[in-house]
PDB file of C-alpha atoms in Angstrom:
ATOM      1  CA  MET A   1     -14.821  12.360 -15.626  1.00  0.00           C
ATOM      2  CA  GLU A   2     -15.956   9.245 -13.759  1.00  0.00           C
ATOM      3  CA  PHE A   3     -14.185   6.122 -14.479  1.00  0.00           C
ATOM      4  CA  THR A   4     -17.177   3.641 -14.234  1.00  0.00           C
ATOM      5  CA  GLU A   5     -15.932   1.223 -16.698  1.00  0.00           C
ATOM      6  CA  ARG A   6     -13.199  -1.333 -16.128  1.00  0.00           C
ATOM      7  CA  ARG A   7     -11.198  -0.045 -19.244  1.00  0.00           C
ATOM      8  CA  PRO A   8     -12.657   3.334 -20.207  1.00  0.00           C
ATOM      9  CA  VAL A   9     -12.105   5.067 -23.462  1.00  0.00           C
ATOM     10  CA  ALA A  10     -10.720   8.661 -23.377  1.00  0.00           C
ATOM     11  CA  PRO A  11     -13.468  10.938 -24.702  1.00  0.00           C
ATOM     12  CA  ARG A  12     -10.769  13.562 -25.584  1.00  0.00           C
ATOM     13  CA  MET A  13      -7.006  13.918 -24.940  1.00  0.00           C
ATOM     14  CA  LEU A  14      -6.520  13.678 -21.248  1.00  0.00           C
ATOM     15  CA  LEU A  15      -3.445  14.818 -19.000  1.00  0.00           C
ATOM     16  CA  VAL A  16      -3.408  12.164 -16.273  1.00  0.00           C
ATOM     17  CA  ARG A  17      -1.429  12.500 -12.939  1.00  0.00           C
ATOM     18  CA  ARG A  18      -3.468  10.024 -11.015  1.00  0.00           C
ATOM     19  CA  ILE A  19      -6.312   7.598 -11.493  1.00  0.00           C
ATOM     20  CA  GLY A  20      -8.845   7.910  -8.735  1.00  0.00           C
ATOM     21  CA  PRO A  21      -7.453   8.812  -5.300  1.00  0.00           C
ATOM     22  CA  TRP A  22      -5.354   5.733  -5.153  1.00  0.00           C
ATOM     23  CA  PHE A  23      -3.068   5.364  -8.119  1.00  0.00           C
ATOM     24  CA  VAL A  24      -0.370   7.991  -8.766  1.00  0.00           C
ATOM     25  CA  LEU A  25       1.792   8.144 -11.887  1.00  0.00           C
ATOM     26  CA  ALA A  26       5.547   8.668 -11.754  1.00  0.00           C
ATOM     27  CA  ARG A  27       5.100  11.506 -14.275  1.00  0.00           C
ATOM     28  CA  PRO A  28       2.027  13.057 -16.086  1.00  0.00           C
ATOM     29  CA  VAL A  29       0.974  11.132 -19.126  1.00  0.00           C
ATOM     30  CA  PHE A  30      -1.116  12.360 -22.123  1.00  0.00           C
ATOM     31  CA  ILE A  31      -3.800   9.921 -23.177  1.00  0.00           C
ATOM     32  CA  PRO A  32      -4.955  10.592 -26.742  1.00  0.00           C
ATOM     33  CA  ALA A  33      -8.684  10.553 -27.541  1.00  0.00           C
ATOM     34  CA  GLY A  34     -10.069   7.194 -28.446  1.00  0.00           C
ATOM     35  CA  CYS A  35      -7.655   5.110 -26.347  1.00  0.00           C
ATOM     36  CA  ARG A  36      -8.593   2.701 -23.678  1.00  0.00           C
ATOM     37  CA  PHE A  37      -6.774   2.814 -20.422  1.00  0.00           C
ATOM     38  CA  TRP A  38      -6.523   0.928 -17.090  1.00  0.00           C
ATOM     39  CA  THR A  39      -4.090   0.126 -14.268  1.00  0.00           C
ATOM     40  CA  GLU A  40      -2.207  -3.134 -14.024  1.00  0.00           C
ATOM     41  CA  ARG A  41       0.617  -4.423 -11.875  1.00  0.00           C
ATOM     42  CA  GLY A  42       1.949  -0.934 -10.817  1.00  0.00           C
ATOM     43  CA  ALA A  43       1.581   0.741 -14.305  1.00  0.00           C
ATOM     44  CA  LEU A  44      -0.969   2.715 -16.222  1.00  0.00           C
ATOM     45  CA  VAL A  45      -1.729   0.907 -19.496  1.00  0.00           C
ATOM     46  CA  VAL A  46      -2.821   2.832 -22.571  1.00  0.00           C
ATOM     47  CA  GLU A  47      -4.224   0.939 -25.561  1.00  0.00           C
ATOM     48  CA  HIS A  48      -4.464   2.677 -28.805  1.00  0.00           C
ATOM     49  CA  PRO A  49      -7.082   1.800 -31.423  1.00  0.00           C
ATOM     50  CA  THR A  50      -4.347   0.007 -33.609  1.00  0.00           C
ATOM     51  CA  GLY A  51      -3.909  -2.455 -30.593  1.00  0.00           C
ATOM     52  CA  GLU A  52      -0.563  -1.021 -29.608  1.00  0.00           C
ATOM     53  CA  ARG A  53      -0.134  -0.883 -25.697  1.00  0.00           C
ATOM     54  CA  ARG A  54       2.202   1.421 -23.727  1.00  0.00           C
ATOM     55  CA  ARG A  55       2.883   1.128 -19.983  1.00  0.00           C
ATOM     56  CA  TYR A  56       3.658   3.986 -17.677  1.00  0.00           C
ATOM     57  CA  ALA A  57       5.175   3.454 -14.160  1.00  0.00           C
ATOM     58  CA  GLY A  58       3.051   4.437 -11.103  1.00  0.00           C
ATOM     59  CA  GLU A  59       2.245   3.330  -7.615  1.00  0.00           C
ATOM     60  CA  VAL A  60      -0.727   2.476  -5.430  1.00  0.00           C
ATOM     61  CA  CYS A  61      -1.167   4.942  -2.537  1.00  0.00           C
ATOM     62  CA  ARG A  62      -2.992   3.396   0.529  1.00  0.00           C
TER      63      ARG A  62
END
């Protein structure tokens, strides 16, 4: 899956360990179908359709 949008919507449940080649999560995270996700200030942010947001620690690899 290519992440061409700034805040893409997960088309199905995803198990994520990294976003692109540059952002690595501290631990794998499940992103449920229909949730938006993006990186922000050293974390993966997952926004559920209800508006609830959860943050998961990660780091930028250069």
